[in-house]
């Protein structure tokens, strides 16, 4: 009796003892619809009015059935009919003659839910209904089989898949297992047991993401359980996709051109680049700019890799490459990012006189250029796309030189008319800029003057010069005043206006006898000077040149007198010949004073006199032989014109002089400055009027 009691407590069943009758059975049994369940049961009854050969019969009834007339759900009595709703599904598997009342329920149905009791009959005394019963609960079938498959399948390598349905099928018929799926063109199924099925097949690359289903079918038609898994067949990365999000808007996938995607973004925008790839096992993703890795992800991390550019700048332009790589291979896709921005840092590069050194000039810069030099102006800016560059001057567009490059303006030879403002314009859809520079043409000094004139007791001289940049003027002289020079004796007054510079010099007091003045103008590009060789006459003064001319005139008159005597003698000896032949020519042995013309240099006040003297002297001719030479007058204001008679030739030279024509010989002497004579030899208060002596 102890063993049945222990079994009853372990099985959670109930035990009824009534005059030696007892039963152990579970109080509650649960079974999914369509499945099979075994209900263990043990009983005992008194050994009375029966022998070992007396048959024992057992019956299972619904809890409210009348055992005397209602049909049992299961029995081992061959002549007793059972309930048709449970026929062939409920089966008494235990032998009541051996103390077993176990029941097997196949293909459980919802209407089977309820309580069940057991009745035992053996001989004339043992006919007993056990009041203890068990409760059967039929639930919906929710359990599915479990499929065990490797996470990643290698293409071309055989694989084994197991399907298991965890349910106790003791004394129950085994279910049938079946497999379906696109990858099962070449499959092999091993014999199934009551609990599992084994499938072997060889996956292919195209089997990736296809379904594989394990079906478990039970006895009643339409009752089955199944589980579907997706095959993960390993393959190299494919279908790399780049998507773009602007200013935190939803990501958009750009239209690629081949394996390259082009993207244009404005400077300052927010960009987020997203990269995803299809691969098995998951690929490692990375963003690369040129050859520099910007970010990467692990294979177990997110399947999408993002790259953020918070404020796009010009330096972000370039080719961004998304790479996806796993153990089976790699794939990549590139994106060309072009950051658009208006012109920046507009400037002009200047090259002068073919120099290789370039100057970068900003807006409002003045460019000095030497007249006649070459100039090349190149407009430079940074923008994307490139801005349209052009040059204008005074509102008019200039033709580029060379024509193929509108940003370059070349002036092969800068002239004064090129001076002014030149403007470079950079036009762009996102904005425009311009830069202006002023061209300043420089040239060396051009001297006008000097000129001098007497005003009262002072000598006033003026000098002017034009240059760019404006020149500087100064007066030069060895000695401005006789005796000690003093600033009180001369005054310099400068003035300027634009490119012109003027300087006036006032000299007071007694001027030096060897005074020589010069005016010099200079700037960074050169210098020019001019000297005053003749000073104007001061009224009432005798010039030094006039005194020298008088002395020379006396000497020439004496020489002419001697020559005249020789001429008269020759006339007397050769009167006839002299009448037929031309005037005797001067021989090569004539002295340098044979023909002298002393010309004073004209000053501002003496220009009219010089013109008259020149015309007068030009009308005079040398006197014929034998004629008296003209005498010069003292204190004569006009230039001196003195003629000398040639020397008499010897008798052996006469024929030669008659046959050849007359020859004139000229010489010129320039005196830059007269040497001072002793004060005793020159009247006090006189000054030099002549600075140039010409010999003809």
XYZ file of C-alpha atoms in Angstrom:
696
model
C 0.000 0.000 0.000
C 2.904 2.364 0.526
C 3.933 2.442 -3.133
C 0.491 3.490 -4.431
C 0.333 6.242 -1.847
C 3.742 7.607 -2.882
C 2.798 7.507 -6.542
C -0.460 9.283 -5.800
C 1.349 12.108 -3.991
C 4.009 12.427 -6.703
C 1.468 12.489 -9.501
C -0.641 14.993 -7.681
C -3.602 12.625 -7.904
C -6.288 11.558 -5.452
C -6.821 8.322 -3.642
C -10.133 6.875 -2.559
C -10.366 4.013 -0.122
C -13.678 2.454 0.478
C -13.762 -1.139 1.792
C -10.508 -1.955 0.105
C -11.200 0.010 -3.114
C -8.653 2.672 -3.997
C -7.424 4.630 -7.084
C -4.492 6.986 -7.849
C -4.925 9.407 -10.780
C -3.928 13.018 -11.615
C -6.453 15.586 -10.631
C -5.919 17.689 -13.830
C -4.527 16.934 -17.273
C -3.894 19.589 -19.977
C -3.379 18.802 -23.617
C -3.209 21.026 -26.707
C -5.879 20.453 -29.287
C -4.995 17.697 -31.670
C -2.236 16.271 -29.561
C -2.024 13.086 -27.592
C -1.803 12.705 -23.821
C -1.334 9.710 -21.526
C -3.130 9.694 -18.149
C -1.386 7.275 -15.696
C -3.778 5.519 -13.337
C -3.468 2.719 -10.688
C -6.181 1.027 -8.687
C -6.771 -1.721 -6.080
C -9.857 -3.631 -5.005
C -10.655 -6.450 -2.555
C -9.787 -10.056 -3.455
C -13.252 -11.428 -3.070
C -15.364 -13.731 -5.292
C -12.825 -13.753 -8.058
C -9.883 -15.851 -9.078
C -6.883 -15.255 -11.214
C -8.768 -16.520 -14.176
C -11.725 -14.224 -13.587
C -11.562 -11.367 -16.197
C -11.377 -7.802 -14.914
C -13.121 -5.006 -16.867
C -12.524 -1.275 -16.595
C -14.604 1.679 -17.862
C -13.963 5.438 -18.208
C -17.113 7.570 -18.115
C -17.811 11.249 -18.224
C -18.341 12.508 -14.741
C -22.176 12.818 -14.973
C -22.842 9.710 -16.985
C -25.011 6.827 -15.709
C -22.631 3.903 -15.710
C -25.481 1.382 -15.977
C -26.808 2.616 -19.314
C -24.511 5.345 -20.788
C -21.681 4.355 -23.072
C -18.193 4.734 -21.664
C -15.538 6.815 -23.474
C -13.110 3.905 -23.209
C -13.301 0.296 -21.987
C -11.596 -3.027 -22.353
C -14.903 -4.972 -22.345
C -15.257 -6.391 -25.815
C -19.022 -6.398 -25.762
C -19.551 -2.897 -24.458
C -20.049 -0.095 -26.949
C -18.205 3.163 -26.411
C -19.204 6.768 -27.028
C -18.887 7.504 -30.750
C -17.312 10.933 -30.099
C -14.364 9.314 -28.431
C -14.195 6.151 -30.459
C -10.663 5.366 -31.558
C -9.331 8.350 -29.673
C -9.717 7.353 -26.035
C -8.066 4.045 -25.212
C -7.783 2.178 -21.926
C -4.228 1.054 -22.085
C -4.021 -0.303 -18.524
C -5.070 -3.804 -17.390
C -7.525 -3.586 -14.487
C -6.726 -7.201 -13.616
C -3.191 -6.083 -12.869
C -4.126 -2.888 -11.038
C -3.741 -0.401 -13.951
C -6.337 1.997 -15.271
C -4.125 4.223 -17.492
C -5.841 6.101 -20.313
C -4.448 7.433 -23.599
C -6.214 10.331 -25.327
C -5.300 10.934 -28.990
C -6.237 13.906 -31.141
C -7.682 15.815 -28.242
C -10.626 18.014 -29.127
C -12.165 20.984 -27.430
C -15.378 19.049 -26.599
C -13.296 16.542 -24.689
C -12.799 19.060 -21.918
C -14.391 17.850 -18.655
C -14.193 15.411 -15.721
C -13.802 11.639 -16.080
C -14.307 8.770 -13.558
C -13.348 5.091 -13.580
C -15.437 1.898 -12.905
C -14.006 -1.549 -12.279
C -15.808 -4.968 -12.539
C -14.417 -8.424 -11.606
C -16.476 -11.333 -10.391
C -19.754 -10.922 -8.538
C -18.508 -8.710 -5.759
C -16.084 -6.228 -7.402
C -18.349 -3.746 -9.213
C -17.330 -0.291 -8.082
C -17.431 3.347 -9.331
C -14.548 5.438 -8.044
C -15.709 8.848 -7.029
C -12.252 10.364 -7.518
C -11.924 11.658 -11.022
C -9.481 13.704 -13.180
C -10.236 16.898 -15.105
C -9.152 17.113 -18.771
C -8.428 20.578 -20.235
C -7.967 20.907 -24.003
C -6.200 24.137 -25.128
C -5.412 25.687 -28.496
C -2.309 24.391 -30.231
C 0.344 27.148 -29.954
C 3.492 25.196 -29.570
C 5.818 25.162 -32.576
C 8.767 23.013 -33.406
C 12.283 24.328 -32.853
C 14.670 24.487 -35.843
C 18.409 24.407 -35.206
C 20.477 25.849 -38.091
C 23.901 27.584 -38.264
C 23.654 31.376 -38.265
C 25.646 31.708 -41.492
C 25.744 29.131 -44.224
C 28.713 28.826 -46.513
C 27.678 28.586 -50.160
C 28.560 25.209 -51.642
C 29.146 23.587 -48.248
C 26.662 20.898 -46.983
C 24.736 21.830 -43.855
C 22.583 19.849 -41.387
C 19.340 21.294 -39.940
C 17.372 19.729 -37.040
C 13.653 20.201 -36.291
C 12.460 19.212 -32.766
C 8.917 19.159 -31.323
C 9.087 18.960 -27.538
C 6.096 16.898 -26.354
C 5.696 13.659 -24.361
C 4.472 11.072 -26.821
C 4.587 7.989 -24.561
C 2.009 5.512 -25.729
C 1.051 8.041 -28.435
C 1.595 7.703 -32.183
C 4.603 9.650 -33.460
C 3.845 12.757 -35.568
C 5.164 13.102 -39.127
C 7.836 15.680 -40.015
C 8.223 17.402 -43.425
C 10.426 20.217 -44.874
C 9.673 22.854 -47.502
C 11.808 25.654 -48.982
C 13.413 26.994 -52.194
C 16.842 25.759 -51.112
C 15.710 22.104 -50.996
C 16.253 21.196 -54.633
C 18.881 18.716 -53.505
C 17.912 17.603 -50.024
C 18.258 14.487 -47.971
C 16.039 13.750 -44.967
C 17.080 11.284 -42.342
C 14.497 9.010 -40.677
C 12.503 10.935 -38.097
C 11.934 9.954 -34.492
C 8.953 10.847 -32.341
C 10.533 14.114 -31.356
C 12.807 15.470 -34.128
C 13.787 15.380 -37.795
C 17.215 15.968 -39.394
C 17.642 17.642 -42.828
C 20.855 17.873 -44.892
C 21.244 20.149 -47.956
C 23.816 22.295 -49.800
C 22.990 26.020 -49.848
C 23.666 28.258 -52.822
C 24.350 32.031 -52.895
C 20.895 32.676 -54.288
C 19.359 30.832 -51.325
C 20.175 33.777 -49.077
C 17.059 35.175 -47.369
C 14.885 32.310 -48.595
C 12.558 30.446 -46.199
C 13.017 26.966 -44.814
C 9.968 25.468 -42.994
C 9.670 22.427 -40.737
C 6.138 20.926 -40.575
C 4.899 18.593 -37.783
C 1.662 16.785 -38.707
C -0.504 14.926 -36.160
C -3.101 12.187 -36.637
C -6.168 14.313 -37.245
C -6.188 16.062 -40.607
C -5.553 19.795 -40.433
C -3.796 19.679 -37.076
C -0.120 20.507 -37.473
C 2.635 22.763 -36.185
C 5.408 24.429 -38.168
C 8.340 26.852 -37.843
C 9.962 28.873 -40.615
C 13.526 30.193 -40.619
C 15.388 32.400 -43.100
C 18.596 31.096 -44.560
C 21.642 33.302 -44.088
C 24.029 32.358 -46.845
C 27.371 34.157 -46.638
C 28.318 36.500 -49.493
C 30.566 39.451 -50.140
C 29.211 42.994 -49.679
C 26.890 44.193 -52.406
C 24.477 46.996 -53.096
C 26.411 49.705 -51.254
C 24.042 52.670 -50.921
C 24.834 56.288 -50.018
C 22.055 58.547 -48.768
C 22.249 62.219 -47.807
C 20.466 64.341 -45.238
C 20.606 68.151 -45.528
C 19.906 70.434 -42.577
C 18.432 67.529 -40.555
C 15.858 66.688 -43.218
C 14.998 63.048 -43.991
C 17.745 61.237 -45.847
C 17.463 61.108 -49.614
C 19.309 58.731 -51.840
C 20.963 60.582 -54.751
C 20.880 59.184 -58.232
C 24.298 57.620 -58.863
C 26.143 57.873 -62.146
C 27.764 54.480 -62.429
C 29.680 53.865 -59.217
C 30.087 57.606 -58.527
C 27.608 59.996 -56.946
C 27.839 63.773 -57.392
C 26.646 66.117 -54.671
C 26.585 69.913 -54.596
C 26.214 71.726 -51.285
C 26.392 75.367 -50.305
C 28.946 76.584 -47.831
C 27.618 76.585 -44.263
C 25.020 73.836 -44.777
C 24.612 70.825 -42.482
C 25.253 67.496 -44.208
C 24.914 63.936 -42.993
C 26.191 61.165 -45.240
C 24.789 57.673 -44.650
C 26.294 54.441 -45.976
C 24.723 50.972 -45.939
C 25.670 47.675 -47.586
C 24.099 44.256 -48.028
C 26.445 41.478 -46.925
C 26.585 38.258 -44.949
C 28.139 38.236 -42.472
C 27.624 41.955 -41.828
C 30.414 44.033 -43.334
C 32.643 46.543 -41.616
C 31.774 50.001 -42.973
C 34.116 52.999 -43.238
C 34.119 56.524 -44.665
C 37.319 57.588 -46.420
C 38.228 61.062 -47.757
C 41.011 60.762 -50.283
C 43.233 58.294 -48.359
C 42.213 59.398 -44.846
C 39.768 57.257 -42.821
C 37.158 59.522 -41.207
C 34.949 56.975 -39.403
C 34.239 53.245 -39.281
C 31.830 50.712 -37.749
C 32.187 47.180 -36.392
C 30.501 44.190 -37.952
C 28.383 43.707 -34.829
C 27.388 47.345 -34.731
C 24.727 49.221 -36.690
C 24.306 48.238 -40.295
C 24.387 51.921 -41.368
C 27.375 54.254 -40.919
C 26.834 58.025 -40.784
C 29.274 60.896 -41.328
C 28.262 64.386 -40.188
C 29.559 67.663 -41.629
C 27.960 70.296 -39.328
C 29.074 73.407 -41.272
C 30.273 72.578 -44.737
C 33.301 74.588 -45.786
C 35.322 74.829 -48.965
C 37.953 72.452 -47.598
C 35.313 69.711 -47.302
C 35.156 69.343 -51.066
C 36.539 66.092 -52.339
C 35.773 62.456 -53.014
C 34.184 60.583 -50.116
C 34.279 56.792 -50.385
C 32.141 54.328 -48.428
C 33.833 50.925 -48.121
C 32.104 47.706 -47.047
C 34.271 44.678 -46.301
C 33.851 41.182 -44.873
C 35.830 37.963 -45.105
C 34.359 37.141 -48.519
C 35.203 40.418 -50.245
C 34.580 44.141 -50.344
C 32.735 46.797 -52.297
C 32.754 50.595 -52.278
C 30.895 53.580 -53.637
C 32.234 57.105 -54.027
C 30.610 60.510 -53.656
C 32.107 63.678 -55.120
C 31.203 66.596 -52.864
C 31.414 70.032 -54.433
C 30.986 72.894 -51.958
C 29.623 75.965 -53.738
C 30.451 79.427 -52.443
C 30.625 82.968 -53.870
C 33.928 84.677 -54.741
C 36.294 85.103 -51.803
C 39.572 86.948 -51.376
C 39.347 88.695 -54.740
C 42.723 90.239 -55.543
C 44.948 91.243 -58.449
C 48.362 89.794 -59.189
C 50.632 92.328 -60.893
C 53.705 91.585 -62.980
C 55.700 94.565 -64.248
C 58.419 94.623 -66.895
C 58.240 90.805 -67.245
C 59.368 90.329 -63.656
C 58.720 86.909 -62.190
C 58.004 88.355 -58.746
C 54.258 88.895 -58.408
C 52.445 91.325 -56.162
C 49.036 90.646 -54.650
C 47.019 93.836 -54.515
C 43.725 94.455 -52.758
C 40.920 96.892 -53.417
C 41.873 100.560 -53.747
C 45.583 99.936 -54.299
C 47.598 102.359 -56.424
C 49.947 100.704 -58.917
C 52.908 102.812 -60.070
C 54.231 101.857 -63.510
C 57.090 103.438 -65.431
C 56.049 104.773 -68.795
C 56.980 102.378 -71.583
C 57.172 99.305 -69.372
C 54.959 96.239 -69.795
C 52.221 95.469 -67.280
C 50.243 92.271 -66.666
C 47.187 92.278 -64.384
C 45.736 88.894 -63.393
C 42.498 88.768 -61.408
C 42.449 85.912 -58.886
C 39.653 84.658 -56.625
C 38.380 81.504 -54.963
C 34.832 80.359 -55.744
C 32.889 77.271 -56.701
C 31.852 76.954 -59.428
C 34.477 79.336 -60.866
C 33.285 82.917 -61.129
C 33.142 84.784 -64.426
C 35.950 87.363 -64.405
C 36.142 90.533 -66.506
C 37.993 93.870 -66.579
C 36.357 97.275 -66.986
C 37.594 100.832 -67.185
C 35.278 103.785 -66.976
C 32.232 101.531 -67.276
C 33.443 99.892 -70.481
C 34.411 96.226 -70.617
C 37.950 95.672 -71.817
C 38.868 92.908 -74.210
C 41.009 90.297 -72.459
C 44.565 89.689 -73.521
C 45.042 86.856 -74.256
C 41.454 86.362 -75.469
C 41.281 82.870 -73.938
C 41.697 84.203 -70.392
C 39.273 86.929 -69.364
C 40.993 87.291 -65.989
C 44.231 88.605 -67.516
C 44.774 92.116 -68.831
C 48.109 92.830 -70.509
C 49.508 96.237 -71.475
C 52.669 95.625 -73.545
C 53.744 99.278 -73.322
C 52.171 101.532 -70.724
C 51.379 105.042 -71.949
C 50.078 108.132 -70.230
C 46.564 107.483 -71.546
C 46.481 104.241 -69.558
C 46.486 106.133 -66.283
C 43.262 105.706 -64.328
C 41.156 103.135 -62.485
C 40.827 99.529 -63.614
C 38.206 97.241 -62.046
C 38.047 93.445 -62.014
C 34.545 91.969 -61.648
C 33.872 88.435 -60.349
C 30.293 87.389 -61.129
C 28.794 84.287 -59.472
C 25.249 82.910 -58.960
C 25.732 83.078 -55.176
C 27.177 86.603 -55.137
C 29.600 88.939 -56.887
C 32.682 90.953 -55.946
C 34.892 93.537 -57.549
C 38.305 94.974 -56.872
C 39.602 98.273 -58.222
C 43.116 99.565 -58.523
C 44.467 102.876 -59.704
C 47.160 102.824 -62.374
C 49.665 105.662 -61.929
C 52.043 106.145 -64.877
C 55.474 107.372 -63.776
C 58.120 109.023 -65.951
C 61.448 110.812 -65.391
C 61.664 114.617 -65.192
C 61.151 116.747 -68.287
C 62.883 120.096 -67.720
C 61.560 123.399 -69.038
C 64.005 126.303 -68.779
C 65.794 127.758 -67.040
C 65.406 131.368 -68.106
C 66.656 134.593 -66.483
C 65.746 138.295 -66.644
C 66.748 141.504 -64.878
C 64.229 143.180 -62.649
C 65.473 146.344 -60.982
C 68.839 145.451 -59.409
C 68.084 141.695 -59.160
C 68.495 138.835 -61.547
C 65.433 136.579 -61.552
C 65.706 133.007 -62.926
C 62.928 130.439 -63.173
C 62.952 126.698 -63.822
C 60.040 124.215 -64.256
C 59.842 120.430 -64.585
C 57.130 117.841 -65.089
C 57.456 114.263 -63.829
C 55.621 111.492 -62.006
C 56.085 111.307 -59.142
C 56.470 115.067 -58.884
C 60.134 116.053 -59.230
C 62.377 117.993 -56.902
C 64.221 121.091 -58.175
C 67.474 122.704 -57.071
C 69.842 125.413 -58.297
C 73.534 124.756 -58.717
C 76.396 127.292 -59.063
C 80.093 127.459 -58.194
C 79.866 130.914 -56.643
C 76.729 132.966 -56.403
C 78.139 136.276 -55.115
C 81.539 137.971 -55.086
C 83.296 137.791 -51.783
C 81.513 135.907 -49.018
C 78.234 134.276 -50.101
C 75.253 135.110 -47.994
C 71.702 133.815 -47.917
C 70.589 137.392 -47.806
C 71.907 137.869 -51.352
C 69.748 135.187 -53.016
C 66.320 133.679 -52.475
C 64.830 130.413 -53.787
C 61.041 130.084 -53.964
C 59.702 126.569 -54.741
C 56.145 125.699 -55.720
C 54.359 122.609 -57.055
C 51.034 121.632 -58.535
C 50.322 118.025 -59.510
C 53.145 116.656 -61.626
C 54.679 120.121 -62.014
C 57.408 121.592 -59.843
C 58.588 125.210 -60.152
C 61.531 127.066 -58.615
C 62.424 130.757 -58.766
C 65.863 132.178 -57.955
C 66.447 135.840 -57.136
C 70.055 137.134 -57.100
C 70.876 140.530 -55.614
C 74.124 142.450 -55.462
C 77.221 142.271 -57.681
C 77.360 139.040 -59.660
C 80.511 137.021 -59.977
C 82.419 137.378 -63.219
C 82.463 133.619 -63.755
C 78.929 132.926 -62.540
C 77.431 129.778 -64.004
C 73.944 128.645 -63.023
C 72.241 125.316 -63.650
C 68.828 123.894 -62.701
C 68.478 120.191 -61.854
C 65.255 118.168 -61.576
C 65.107 114.598 -60.282
C 62.818 111.853 -59.013
C 63.189 108.112 -58.454
C 63.204 107.415 -62.181
C 65.971 109.803 -63.228
C 67.364 113.303 -63.303
C 67.813 116.117 -65.849
C 69.766 119.373 -65.608
C 70.238 122.444 -67.758
C 72.837 125.241 -67.494
C 72.579 128.953 -68.280
C 75.562 129.735 -70.544
C 74.663 133.405 -71.229
C 73.247 135.863 -68.736
C 71.239 138.835 -70.018
C 72.936 142.286 -70.237
C 72.485 144.726 -67.453
C 71.884 148.208 -68.778
C 75.032 150.418 -68.680
C 77.493 147.607 -68.243
C 80.226 146.546 -70.683
C 80.360 142.792 -71.178
C 83.581 140.885 -70.937
C 83.075 139.407 -74.400
C 82.773 142.887 -75.880
C 86.154 143.856 -74.433
C 87.785 140.730 -75.767
C 86.238 141.383 -79.176
C 87.718 144.878 -79.297
C 91.224 143.589 -78.572
C 90.889 140.879 -81.192
C 89.627 143.455 -83.680
C 92.784 145.587 -83.332
C 94.996 142.568 -83.862
C 93.065 141.501 -86.912
C 93.204 145.005 -88.393
C 97.007 144.961 -88.157
C 97.136 141.598 -89.836
C 94.818 142.730 -92.574
C 97.001 145.741 -93.225
C 100.018 143.541 -93.892
C 97.996 141.295 -96.122
C 96.692 144.282 -98.059
C 100.233 145.424 -98.836
C 101.103 142.037 -100.338
C 97.930 142.009 -102.368
C 98.670 145.406 -103.892
C 102.149 144.234 -104.955
C 100.700 141.140 -106.589
C 98.134 143.250 -108.401
C 100.825 145.413 -109.873
C 102.904 142.433 -111.023
C 100.071 140.371 -112.449
C 97.464 142.879 -113.385
C 96.195 141.063 -116.433
C 96.064 137.665 -114.795
C 94.359 139.075 -111.764
C 91.596 140.567 -113.893
C 90.750 137.187 -115.563
C 91.090 134.818 -112.655
C 88.782 134.552 -109.638
C 89.612 135.811 -106.249
C 92.581 133.982 -104.769
C 91.598 131.186 -102.424
C 92.853 130.758 -98.973
C 95.598 128.246 -98.579
C 95.876 125.504 -96.085
C 98.551 127.578 -94.389
C 96.087 130.249 -93.308
C 96.077 130.898 -89.609
C 93.168 130.093 -87.325
C 92.342 133.766 -87.210
C 91.962 134.029 -90.981
C 88.222 134.010 -90.619
C 86.730 134.683 -87.213
C 83.104 135.075 -86.204
C 82.499 135.863 -82.537
C 78.901 135.065 -81.726
C 77.377 136.116 -78.399
C 74.982 133.612 -76.840
C 71.507 135.056 -76.810
C 69.833 135.672 -73.493
C 66.197 136.507 -72.900
C 66.845 140.188 -73.471
C 69.369 139.751 -76.266
C 67.428 137.418 -78.538
C 66.329 140.235 -80.852
C 69.810 141.531 -81.009
C 71.198 138.198 -81.943
C 68.727 137.785 -84.771
C 69.677 141.177 -86.225
C 73.359 140.521 -85.777
C 73.124 137.186 -87.462
C 71.308 138.566 -90.482
C 73.748 141.453 -90.711
C 76.829 139.284 -90.514
C 75.385 136.822 -92.976
C 75.059 139.603 -95.578
C 78.701 140.608 -95.328
C 81.399 139.003 -97.430
C 85.169 139.081 -97.091
C 86.853 142.060 -98.791
C 88.600 141.461 -102.051
C 92.374 141.421 -102.168
C 93.878 144.862 -101.874
C 90.747 146.328 -100.375
C 91.004 147.879 -96.931
C 89.623 145.744 -94.127
C 86.705 147.272 -92.222
C 87.370 148.607 -88.796
C 85.404 147.606 -85.783
C 83.801 150.188 -83.656
C 84.281 150.308 -79.969
C 81.320 149.707 -77.714
C 79.447 148.106 -80.605
C 76.415 146.225 -79.306
C 76.024 143.834 -82.250
C 78.270 140.850 -82.859
C 81.664 141.350 -84.410
C 82.333 140.155 -88.008
C 86.063 140.431 -88.770
C 87.683 139.260 -91.992
C 91.394 138.622 -92.612
C 93.162 138.646 -95.903
C 95.074 135.556 -96.907
C 98.840 135.636 -96.954
C 100.717 136.291 -100.208
C 101.849 133.188 -101.973
C 105.316 132.706 -103.462
C 105.816 132.701 -107.178
C 106.064 128.950 -107.231
C 102.722 128.629 -105.516
C 100.839 131.152 -107.572
C 99.990 128.896 -110.505
C 98.500 126.327 -108.203
C 96.317 128.977 -106.540
C 95.086 130.151 -109.926
C 94.106 126.654 -111.077
C 92.263 125.408 -107.977
C 89.078 126.738 -106.568
C 88.880 128.716 -103.369
C 88.667 126.560 -100.178
C 87.089 127.718 -96.918
C 88.154 126.141 -93.602
C 85.968 126.266 -90.492
C 86.645 125.605 -86.851
C 84.552 126.089 -83.727
C 85.646 126.709 -80.159
C 83.251 126.400 -77.228
C 84.119 128.103 -73.983
C 82.051 126.568 -71.154
C 83.220 129.380 -68.868
C 85.581 132.336 -69.211
C 88.698 132.410 -67.129
C 88.812 135.492 -64.934
C 91.201 138.136 -66.104
C 93.184 140.369 -63.791
C 91.041 143.048 -62.298
C 93.348 145.703 -63.660
C 92.843 144.553 -67.221
C 89.068 144.815 -67.143
C 86.965 147.803 -66.353
C 85.221 147.590 -63.053
C 81.538 146.874 -63.243
C 81.708 144.934 -66.525
C 80.581 141.352 -67.021
C 80.809 138.637 -69.667
C 78.308 138.877 -72.504
C 79.686 136.024 -74.608
C 80.083 132.406 -73.801
C 80.550 130.922 -77.274
C 83.103 131.715 -80.017
C 82.798 130.146 -83.445
C 85.577 130.040 -86.067
C 84.634 129.507 -89.696
